[in-house]
XYZ file of C-alpha atoms in Angstrom:
541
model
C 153.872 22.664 268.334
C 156.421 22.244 271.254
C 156.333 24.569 274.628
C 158.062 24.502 277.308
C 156.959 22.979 280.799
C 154.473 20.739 281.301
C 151.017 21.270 283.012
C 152.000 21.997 286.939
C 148.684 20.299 287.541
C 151.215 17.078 286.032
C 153.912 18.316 287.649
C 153.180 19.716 291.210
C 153.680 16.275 292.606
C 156.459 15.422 291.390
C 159.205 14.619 294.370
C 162.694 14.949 295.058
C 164.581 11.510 295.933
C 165.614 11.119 299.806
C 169.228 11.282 298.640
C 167.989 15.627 297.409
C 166.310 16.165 300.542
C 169.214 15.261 303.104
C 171.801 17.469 300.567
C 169.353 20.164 301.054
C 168.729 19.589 305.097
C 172.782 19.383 305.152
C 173.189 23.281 303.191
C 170.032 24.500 304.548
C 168.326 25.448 307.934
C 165.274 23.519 309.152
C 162.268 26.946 309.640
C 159.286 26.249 311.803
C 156.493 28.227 310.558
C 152.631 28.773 312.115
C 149.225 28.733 310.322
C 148.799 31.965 308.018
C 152.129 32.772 307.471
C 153.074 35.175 304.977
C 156.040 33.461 303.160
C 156.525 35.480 300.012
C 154.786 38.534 299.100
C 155.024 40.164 294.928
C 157.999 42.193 294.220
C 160.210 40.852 297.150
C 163.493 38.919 296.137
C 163.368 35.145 295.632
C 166.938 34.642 297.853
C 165.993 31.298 299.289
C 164.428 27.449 298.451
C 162.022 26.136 300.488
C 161.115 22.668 300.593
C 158.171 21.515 302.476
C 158.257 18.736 305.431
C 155.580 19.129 307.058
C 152.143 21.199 306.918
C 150.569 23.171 303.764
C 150.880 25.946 302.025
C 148.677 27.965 299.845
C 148.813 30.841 297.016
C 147.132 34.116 297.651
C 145.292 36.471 295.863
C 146.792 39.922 297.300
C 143.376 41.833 296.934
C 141.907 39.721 298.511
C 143.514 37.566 301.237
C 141.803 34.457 299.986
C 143.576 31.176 298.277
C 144.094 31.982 294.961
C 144.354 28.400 293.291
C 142.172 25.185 294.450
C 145.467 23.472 294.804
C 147.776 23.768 297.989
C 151.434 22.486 298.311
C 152.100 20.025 300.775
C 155.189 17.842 301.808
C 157.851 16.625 299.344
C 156.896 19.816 297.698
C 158.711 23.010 296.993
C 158.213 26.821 297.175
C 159.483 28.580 293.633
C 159.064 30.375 290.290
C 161.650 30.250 287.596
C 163.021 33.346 288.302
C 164.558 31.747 291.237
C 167.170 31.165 289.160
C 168.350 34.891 287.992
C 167.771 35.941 291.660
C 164.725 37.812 290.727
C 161.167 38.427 292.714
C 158.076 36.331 293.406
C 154.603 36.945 291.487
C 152.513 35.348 293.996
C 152.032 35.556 297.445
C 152.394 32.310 299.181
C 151.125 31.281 303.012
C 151.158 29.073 305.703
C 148.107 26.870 306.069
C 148.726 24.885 309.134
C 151.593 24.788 311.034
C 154.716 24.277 309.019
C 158.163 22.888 308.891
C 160.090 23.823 306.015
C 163.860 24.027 304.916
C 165.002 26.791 303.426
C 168.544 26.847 301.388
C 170.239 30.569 300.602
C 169.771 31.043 296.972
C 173.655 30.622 296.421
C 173.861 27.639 298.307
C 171.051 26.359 296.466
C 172.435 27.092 292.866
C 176.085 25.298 293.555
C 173.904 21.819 294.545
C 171.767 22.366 291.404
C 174.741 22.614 289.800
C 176.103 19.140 291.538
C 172.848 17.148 291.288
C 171.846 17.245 287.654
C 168.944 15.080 288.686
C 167.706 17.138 291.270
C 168.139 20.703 289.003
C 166.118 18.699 286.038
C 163.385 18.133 288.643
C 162.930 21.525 290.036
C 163.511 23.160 286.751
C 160.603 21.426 284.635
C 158.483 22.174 287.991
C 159.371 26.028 287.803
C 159.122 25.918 283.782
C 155.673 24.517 284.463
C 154.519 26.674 287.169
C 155.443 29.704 284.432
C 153.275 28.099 281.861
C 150.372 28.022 283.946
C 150.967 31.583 284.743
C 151.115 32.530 281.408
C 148.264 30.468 279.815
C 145.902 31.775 282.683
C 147.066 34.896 282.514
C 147.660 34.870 286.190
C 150.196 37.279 287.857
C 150.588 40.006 290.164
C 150.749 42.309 287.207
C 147.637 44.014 286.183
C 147.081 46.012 283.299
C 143.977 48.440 283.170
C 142.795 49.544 279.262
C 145.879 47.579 277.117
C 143.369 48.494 274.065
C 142.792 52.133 274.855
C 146.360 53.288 276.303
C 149.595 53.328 274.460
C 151.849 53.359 277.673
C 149.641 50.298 278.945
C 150.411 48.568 275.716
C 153.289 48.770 275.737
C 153.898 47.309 279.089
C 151.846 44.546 277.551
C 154.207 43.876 274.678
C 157.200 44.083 277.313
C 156.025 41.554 279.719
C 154.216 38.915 276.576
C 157.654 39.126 274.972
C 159.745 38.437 278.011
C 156.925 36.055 279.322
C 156.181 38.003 282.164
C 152.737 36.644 283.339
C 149.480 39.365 283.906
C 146.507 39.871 283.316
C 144.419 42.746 281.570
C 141.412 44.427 282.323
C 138.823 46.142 279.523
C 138.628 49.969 280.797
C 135.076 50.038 282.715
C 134.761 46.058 282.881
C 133.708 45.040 286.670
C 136.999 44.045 287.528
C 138.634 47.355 286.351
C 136.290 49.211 288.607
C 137.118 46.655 291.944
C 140.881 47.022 291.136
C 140.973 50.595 290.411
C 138.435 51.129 293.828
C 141.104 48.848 296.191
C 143.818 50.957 294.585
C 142.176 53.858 295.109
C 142.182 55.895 291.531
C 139.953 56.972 289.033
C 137.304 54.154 287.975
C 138.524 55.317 284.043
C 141.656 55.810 284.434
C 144.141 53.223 282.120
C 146.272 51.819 285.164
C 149.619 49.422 285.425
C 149.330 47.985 289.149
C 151.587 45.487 290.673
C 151.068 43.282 294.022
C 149.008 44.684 296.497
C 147.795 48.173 295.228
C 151.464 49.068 293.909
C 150.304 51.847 291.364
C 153.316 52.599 288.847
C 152.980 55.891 288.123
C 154.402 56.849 284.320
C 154.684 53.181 283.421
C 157.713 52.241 281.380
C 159.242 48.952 280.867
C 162.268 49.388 282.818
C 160.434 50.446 286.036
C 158.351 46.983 286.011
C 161.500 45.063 284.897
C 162.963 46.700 288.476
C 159.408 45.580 290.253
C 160.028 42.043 288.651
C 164.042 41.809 289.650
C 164.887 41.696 285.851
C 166.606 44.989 285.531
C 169.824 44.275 287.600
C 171.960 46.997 289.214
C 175.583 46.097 289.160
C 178.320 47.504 290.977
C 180.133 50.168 289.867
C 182.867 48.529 287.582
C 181.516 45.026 288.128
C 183.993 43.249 286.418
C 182.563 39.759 283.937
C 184.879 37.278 282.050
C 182.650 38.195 278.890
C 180.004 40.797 278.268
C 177.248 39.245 275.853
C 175.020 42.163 273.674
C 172.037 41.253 272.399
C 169.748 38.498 274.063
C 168.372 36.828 270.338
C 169.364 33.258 269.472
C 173.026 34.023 268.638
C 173.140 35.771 272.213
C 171.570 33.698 274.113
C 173.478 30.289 272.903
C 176.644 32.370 273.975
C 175.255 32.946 276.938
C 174.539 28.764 277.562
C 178.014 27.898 276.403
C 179.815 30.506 278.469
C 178.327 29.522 281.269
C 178.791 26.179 281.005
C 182.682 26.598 280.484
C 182.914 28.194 283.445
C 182.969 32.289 282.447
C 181.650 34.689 284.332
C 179.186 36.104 281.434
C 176.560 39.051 281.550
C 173.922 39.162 278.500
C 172.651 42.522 278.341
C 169.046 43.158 275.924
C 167.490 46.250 274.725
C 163.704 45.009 274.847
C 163.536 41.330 275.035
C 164.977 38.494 275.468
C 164.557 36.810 271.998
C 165.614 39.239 269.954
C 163.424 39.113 266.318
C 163.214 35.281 266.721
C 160.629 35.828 269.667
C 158.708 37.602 267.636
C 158.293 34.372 265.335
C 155.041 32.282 265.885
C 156.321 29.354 264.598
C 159.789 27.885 263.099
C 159.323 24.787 261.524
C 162.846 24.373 259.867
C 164.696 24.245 263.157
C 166.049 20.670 263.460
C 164.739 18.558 266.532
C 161.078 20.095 266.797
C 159.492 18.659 263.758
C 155.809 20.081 264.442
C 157.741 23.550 264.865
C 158.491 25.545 267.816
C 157.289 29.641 268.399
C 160.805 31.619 268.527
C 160.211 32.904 272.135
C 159.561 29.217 273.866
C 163.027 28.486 272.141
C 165.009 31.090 273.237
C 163.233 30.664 276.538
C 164.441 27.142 276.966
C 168.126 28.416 276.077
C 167.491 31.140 278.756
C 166.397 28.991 281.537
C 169.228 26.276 279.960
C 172.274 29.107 280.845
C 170.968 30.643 284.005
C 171.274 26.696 285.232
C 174.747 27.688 284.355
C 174.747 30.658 286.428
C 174.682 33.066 283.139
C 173.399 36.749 283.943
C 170.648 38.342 282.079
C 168.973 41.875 282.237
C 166.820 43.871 280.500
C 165.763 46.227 279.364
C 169.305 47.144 279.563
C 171.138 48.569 276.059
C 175.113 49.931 275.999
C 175.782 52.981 274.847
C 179.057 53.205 274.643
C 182.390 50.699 274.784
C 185.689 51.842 275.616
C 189.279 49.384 275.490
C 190.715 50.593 278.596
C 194.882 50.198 279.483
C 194.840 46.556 280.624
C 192.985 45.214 277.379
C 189.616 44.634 279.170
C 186.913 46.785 278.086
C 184.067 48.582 279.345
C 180.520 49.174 278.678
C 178.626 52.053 279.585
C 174.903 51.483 279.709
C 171.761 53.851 279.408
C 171.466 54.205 283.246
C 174.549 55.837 283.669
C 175.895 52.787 284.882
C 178.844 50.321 283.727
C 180.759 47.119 284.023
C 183.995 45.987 282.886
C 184.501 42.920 280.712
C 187.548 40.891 279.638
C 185.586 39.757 276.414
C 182.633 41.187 274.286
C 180.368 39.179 272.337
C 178.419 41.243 269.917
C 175.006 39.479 268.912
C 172.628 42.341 268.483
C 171.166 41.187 265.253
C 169.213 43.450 263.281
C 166.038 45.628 263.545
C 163.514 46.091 260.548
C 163.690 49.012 259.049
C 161.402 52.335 259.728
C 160.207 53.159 256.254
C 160.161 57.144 255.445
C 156.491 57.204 255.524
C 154.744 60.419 256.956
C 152.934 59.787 260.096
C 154.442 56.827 260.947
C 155.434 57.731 264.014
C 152.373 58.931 264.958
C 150.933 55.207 264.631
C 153.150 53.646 266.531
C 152.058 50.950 269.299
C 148.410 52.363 267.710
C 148.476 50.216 264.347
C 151.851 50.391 263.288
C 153.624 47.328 264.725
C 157.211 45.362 263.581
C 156.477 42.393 265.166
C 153.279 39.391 265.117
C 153.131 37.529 267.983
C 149.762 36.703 270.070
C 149.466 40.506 271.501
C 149.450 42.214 268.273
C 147.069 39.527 267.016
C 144.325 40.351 269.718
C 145.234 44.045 268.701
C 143.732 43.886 264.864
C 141.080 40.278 265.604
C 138.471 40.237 262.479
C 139.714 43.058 260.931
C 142.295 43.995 257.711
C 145.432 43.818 257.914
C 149.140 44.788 255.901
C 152.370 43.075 255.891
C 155.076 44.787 254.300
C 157.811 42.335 253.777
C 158.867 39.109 251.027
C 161.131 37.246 253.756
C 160.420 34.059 256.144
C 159.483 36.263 259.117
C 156.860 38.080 256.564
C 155.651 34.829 255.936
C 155.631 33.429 258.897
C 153.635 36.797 260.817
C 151.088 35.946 257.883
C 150.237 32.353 258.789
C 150.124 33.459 261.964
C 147.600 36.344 261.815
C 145.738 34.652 258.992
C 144.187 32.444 261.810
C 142.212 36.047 263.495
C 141.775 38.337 261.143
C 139.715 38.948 258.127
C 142.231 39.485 255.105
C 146.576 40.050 255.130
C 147.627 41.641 252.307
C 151.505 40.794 252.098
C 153.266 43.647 249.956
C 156.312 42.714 248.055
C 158.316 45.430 246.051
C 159.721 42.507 243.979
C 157.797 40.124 241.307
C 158.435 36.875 243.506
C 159.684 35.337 246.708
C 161.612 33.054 245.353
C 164.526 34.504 245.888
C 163.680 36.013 249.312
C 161.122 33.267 251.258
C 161.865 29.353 251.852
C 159.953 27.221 249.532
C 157.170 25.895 251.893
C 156.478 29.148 253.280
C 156.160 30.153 250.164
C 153.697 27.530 248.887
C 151.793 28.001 252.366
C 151.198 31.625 251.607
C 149.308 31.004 247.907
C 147.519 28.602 249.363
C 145.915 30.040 251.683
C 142.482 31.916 251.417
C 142.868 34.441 253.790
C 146.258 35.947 252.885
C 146.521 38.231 249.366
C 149.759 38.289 247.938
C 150.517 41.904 245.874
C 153.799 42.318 244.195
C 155.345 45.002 242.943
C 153.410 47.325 246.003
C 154.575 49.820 248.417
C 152.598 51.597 251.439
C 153.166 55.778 249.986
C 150.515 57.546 253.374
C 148.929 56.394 256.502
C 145.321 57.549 257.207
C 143.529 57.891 260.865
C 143.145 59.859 263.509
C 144.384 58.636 266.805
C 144.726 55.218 265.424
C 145.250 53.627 261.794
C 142.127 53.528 260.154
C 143.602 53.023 256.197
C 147.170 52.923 253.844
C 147.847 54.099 250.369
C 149.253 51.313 247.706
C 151.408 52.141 245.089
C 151.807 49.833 241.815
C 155.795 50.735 241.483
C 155.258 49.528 237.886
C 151.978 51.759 236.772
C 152.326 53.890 239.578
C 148.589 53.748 240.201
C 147.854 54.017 243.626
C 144.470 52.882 246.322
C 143.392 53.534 249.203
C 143.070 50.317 251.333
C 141.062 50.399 254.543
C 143.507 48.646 257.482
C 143.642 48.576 261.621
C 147.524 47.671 261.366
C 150.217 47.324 259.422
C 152.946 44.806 259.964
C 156.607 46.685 258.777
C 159.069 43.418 257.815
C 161.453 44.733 255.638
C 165.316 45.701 255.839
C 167.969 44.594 257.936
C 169.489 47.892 260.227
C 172.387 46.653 262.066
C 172.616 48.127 265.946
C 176.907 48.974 266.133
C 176.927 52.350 266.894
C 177.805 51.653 270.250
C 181.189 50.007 269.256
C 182.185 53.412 269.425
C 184.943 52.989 266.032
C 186.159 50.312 268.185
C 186.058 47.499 264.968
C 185.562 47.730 261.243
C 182.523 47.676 259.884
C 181.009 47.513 256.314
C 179.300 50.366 254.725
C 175.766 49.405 256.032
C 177.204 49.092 259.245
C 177.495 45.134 259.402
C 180.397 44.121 261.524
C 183.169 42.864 259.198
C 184.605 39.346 260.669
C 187.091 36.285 259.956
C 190.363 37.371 257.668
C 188.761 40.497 256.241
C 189.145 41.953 259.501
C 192.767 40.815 260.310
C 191.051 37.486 262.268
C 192.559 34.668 260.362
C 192.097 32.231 263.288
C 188.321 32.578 263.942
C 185.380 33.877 261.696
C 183.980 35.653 264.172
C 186.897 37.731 265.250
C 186.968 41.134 264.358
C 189.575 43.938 263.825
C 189.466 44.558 267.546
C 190.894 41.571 269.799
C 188.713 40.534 272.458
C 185.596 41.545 270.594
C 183.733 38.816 267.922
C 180.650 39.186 266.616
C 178.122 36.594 265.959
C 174.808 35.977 264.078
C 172.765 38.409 261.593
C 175.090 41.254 262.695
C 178.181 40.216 261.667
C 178.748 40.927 257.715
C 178.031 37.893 255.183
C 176.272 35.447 257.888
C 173.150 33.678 256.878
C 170.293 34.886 258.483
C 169.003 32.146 259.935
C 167.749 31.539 263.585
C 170.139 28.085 263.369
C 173.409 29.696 262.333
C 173.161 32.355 264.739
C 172.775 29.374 267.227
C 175.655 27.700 265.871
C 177.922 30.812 265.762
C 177.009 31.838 269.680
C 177.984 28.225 270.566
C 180.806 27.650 268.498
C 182.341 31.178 269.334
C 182.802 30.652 273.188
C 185.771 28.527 272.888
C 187.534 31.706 271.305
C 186.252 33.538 273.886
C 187.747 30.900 276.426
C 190.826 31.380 275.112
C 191.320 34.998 274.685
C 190.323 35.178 278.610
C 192.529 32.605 279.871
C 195.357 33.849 277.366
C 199.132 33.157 278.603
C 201.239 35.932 279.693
């Protein structure tokens, strides 16, 4: 299956041409550095490029003080992490060796030659892209989670930073290296902890106050003003985001919880043309991530609007859930759709603690060997039961209807009833939720006998709906009666299909009313719908 970024044990030695070097000695400064140098330290912002002369420089562990990785960088090489590229902060400490002669370019500066040298941005991209992957496949990062299995807070920092690819590591609650970390950070021995850098204890963890540790959660200026405000990060989003930035537009794309959307919740897409062994849904929105912040496209998270106002001039703007706001000339809306929470008692209760709506490699460690539920007859369904079938014991995939033909692609489909592991009950529905501090068993219902069991389960996988996220549109466009935006000539847009009853504001992707839900129209419609944009911004008169 395709990823992104090779191996940076591949890639680490890869060089820049002389032709790179001299544009970066001509924009930079040449720095002179002695031996045990602190270059970078976790949580401070990446504003400059450093490309290495002369002399060595190592990764650090920041409990320590000792070299982190067996490898060293040396001349021809560079300093970085792909976050480089949003303006966000370094995971890893980084020091001098020997003495050291470096140059160092100002991010900006930096950016605008990436942006002249394609050869030179494709070179320090795939580097950065690797250097992430190894971060993530080790599990290596200055973020450290103490008891993810034990601590609902913890986990969900957990499914924040796997679903945003934030790299860190987790700890068992009284494992060894729990009880070093939580001694050199001086708290309780069994006490579930989220620690950043060196000994940064966040107190109350939620994901917006490690997206500000991390430089993903950007402040703006009051009334920052973008040629096009982008909601929703998910395929459709994201594309927008690529194309906007490559015509030129100021754009900001703005997500709830992660970049991704439901596609990054997807294990693997195999009907996505151009990755014939399939792709997981997060590595491809990842690539179109990295592909628009090359273009000098914004992104933060977790960031969600609250409210949008059409002020005098025709611009709009957007009120967020920080009190703060930005002004826009355009809006984009791409925020897809969010399963459905079924009216089942207690489910709120087993939240994050066995009730999950998404099946990616988290939740899979969650339920390992045990019985599982998947509520739901459509691709994603499917696809989370592949997926899980490869851990646990048993998924039981619950389908109110008699079929999924009319609901599931064909191969999927076929997949499914072929496979041992995974049950297939129609005509099912989950009525109660047993456990005490975590789900221990579900209720069945036969909706044609109405005969009902009691099924012993760790989690249960909810699939099913399609709840459109407009309320924020504040009246400001029609919508239908299940709150899909209404587009094209139905909404007085005869010259675009994404237009809506509101100029300046198109919609794009599973929200808008009558697209195909499909991860390759909503990439179609956020590419195809930035030339309206265009337009509408650089209107005449």
């Amino acid at each position: 299956m395709e990823t992104i970024g090779n191996d940076l044990r591949q890639m680490q030695r890869t060089p820049l041409a002389i032709s790179h070097v001299e544009a970066l000695r001509a924009a930079g400064t040449v720095v002179r550095y002695s031996a045990r140098v602190l270059l970078s330290r976790p949580g401070e912002p990446m504003d400059r490029f450093t490309y290495i002369e002369e002399g060595e420089v190592e990764v650090v562990n920041p409990y320590t003080d000792e070299r982190h990785l067996p490898f060293t960088l040396g001349p021809t090489q560079f300093l970085g992490e792909i976050s480089f590229l949003f303006g966000g902060a370094w995971s890893m400490s980084m020091r001098t060796v020997s003495d050291t002669r470096v140059i160092e370019v100002p991010r900006e500066a930096m950016l605008t030659l990436m942006s002249r040298i394609p050869e030179m941005s494709d070179i320090i991209i795939t580097v950065f892209s690797a250097r992430r992957r190894r971060q993530l496949e080790e599990r290596d990062g200055s973020l450290q989670l103490i008891g993810e299995d034990e601590d609902r807070n913890v986990r969900r920092i957990a499914e924040f930073a796997s679903r945003n690819r934030i790299p860190y590591s987790s700890m068992a609650l009284g494992s060894p290296e729990a009880q070093a970390t939580a001694t050199s950070c001086a708290i309780a021995p069994a006490q579930p902890a989220v620690i950043f850098g060196r000994g940064i204890v966040v107190a109350d963890p939620t994901p917006d106050k490690v997206a500000r540790l991390l430089g993903l959660n950007l402040d703006f200026r009051d009334d920052e003003s973008f040629d096009v405000l982008i909601v929703g990060g998910g395929p459709a989003g994201v594309a927008a985001g690529v194309y906007a930035g490559a015509e030129g537009l100021s754009a900001l794309v703005v997500e709830e919880i992660a970049i991704g959307g439901q596609a990054g919740t997807s294990s693997r897409i195999e009907n996505y043309m151009g990755f014939p062994t399939g792709i997981s849904g997060a590595d491809l929105v990842w690539r179109g991530e990295v592909q628009a912040m090359k273009f000098g496209t914004r992104f933060a998270m977790p960031r969600r609007v609250v409210r949008l106002e059409r002020l005098d001039d025709e611009s709009f703007c957007a009120a967020f859930d920080n009190g703060q706001s930005i002004r826009a000339k355009a809006v984009v809306v791409a925020t897809g759709v969010q399963y459905r929470r079924l009216p089942i008692e207690r489910l709120e209760d087993f939240e994050g603690a066995g009730i999950y709506y998404a099946a990616t490699e988290i939740e899979a460690r969650y339920c390992k060997v045990m019985d599982v539920i998947i509520i739901g007859g459509g691709n994603s369904a499917g696809q989370a039961a592949m997926f899980l079938s490869r851990s646990v014991r048993c998924v039981r995939v619950l389908v109110r209807g008699a079929s999924l033909a009319a609901s599931m692609s064909s191969y999927l489909s076929s997949r499914l009833h072929a496979n041992p592991r995974i049950e297939m009950v129609f005509g099912a529905e989950v009525t109660a939720l047993h456990g005490g501090d975590h789900l221990e068993a579900a209720t069945i219902r036969d909706t044609r006998t109405g005969a009902t069991r009691v099924v012993d389960t760790s989690a249960l996988f909810i699939m099913v709906g399609a709840s459109p996220n407009t309320e924020w549109l504040s009246g400001l466009v029609n919508l239908d009666d299940k709150g899909f935006v209404i587009t094209g000539p139905e909404a007085g847009a005869p010259t675009s299909p994404f237009g809506t009853s509101r100029p300046g504001i198109l919609a794009v992707g599973d929200v808008r009313a009558g697209s195909v839900k499909r991860v390759a129209s909503s990439v179609g419609e956020g590419s195809v719908v930035i030339s309206k944009i265009w337009e509408f911004v650089n209107r005449k008169g």
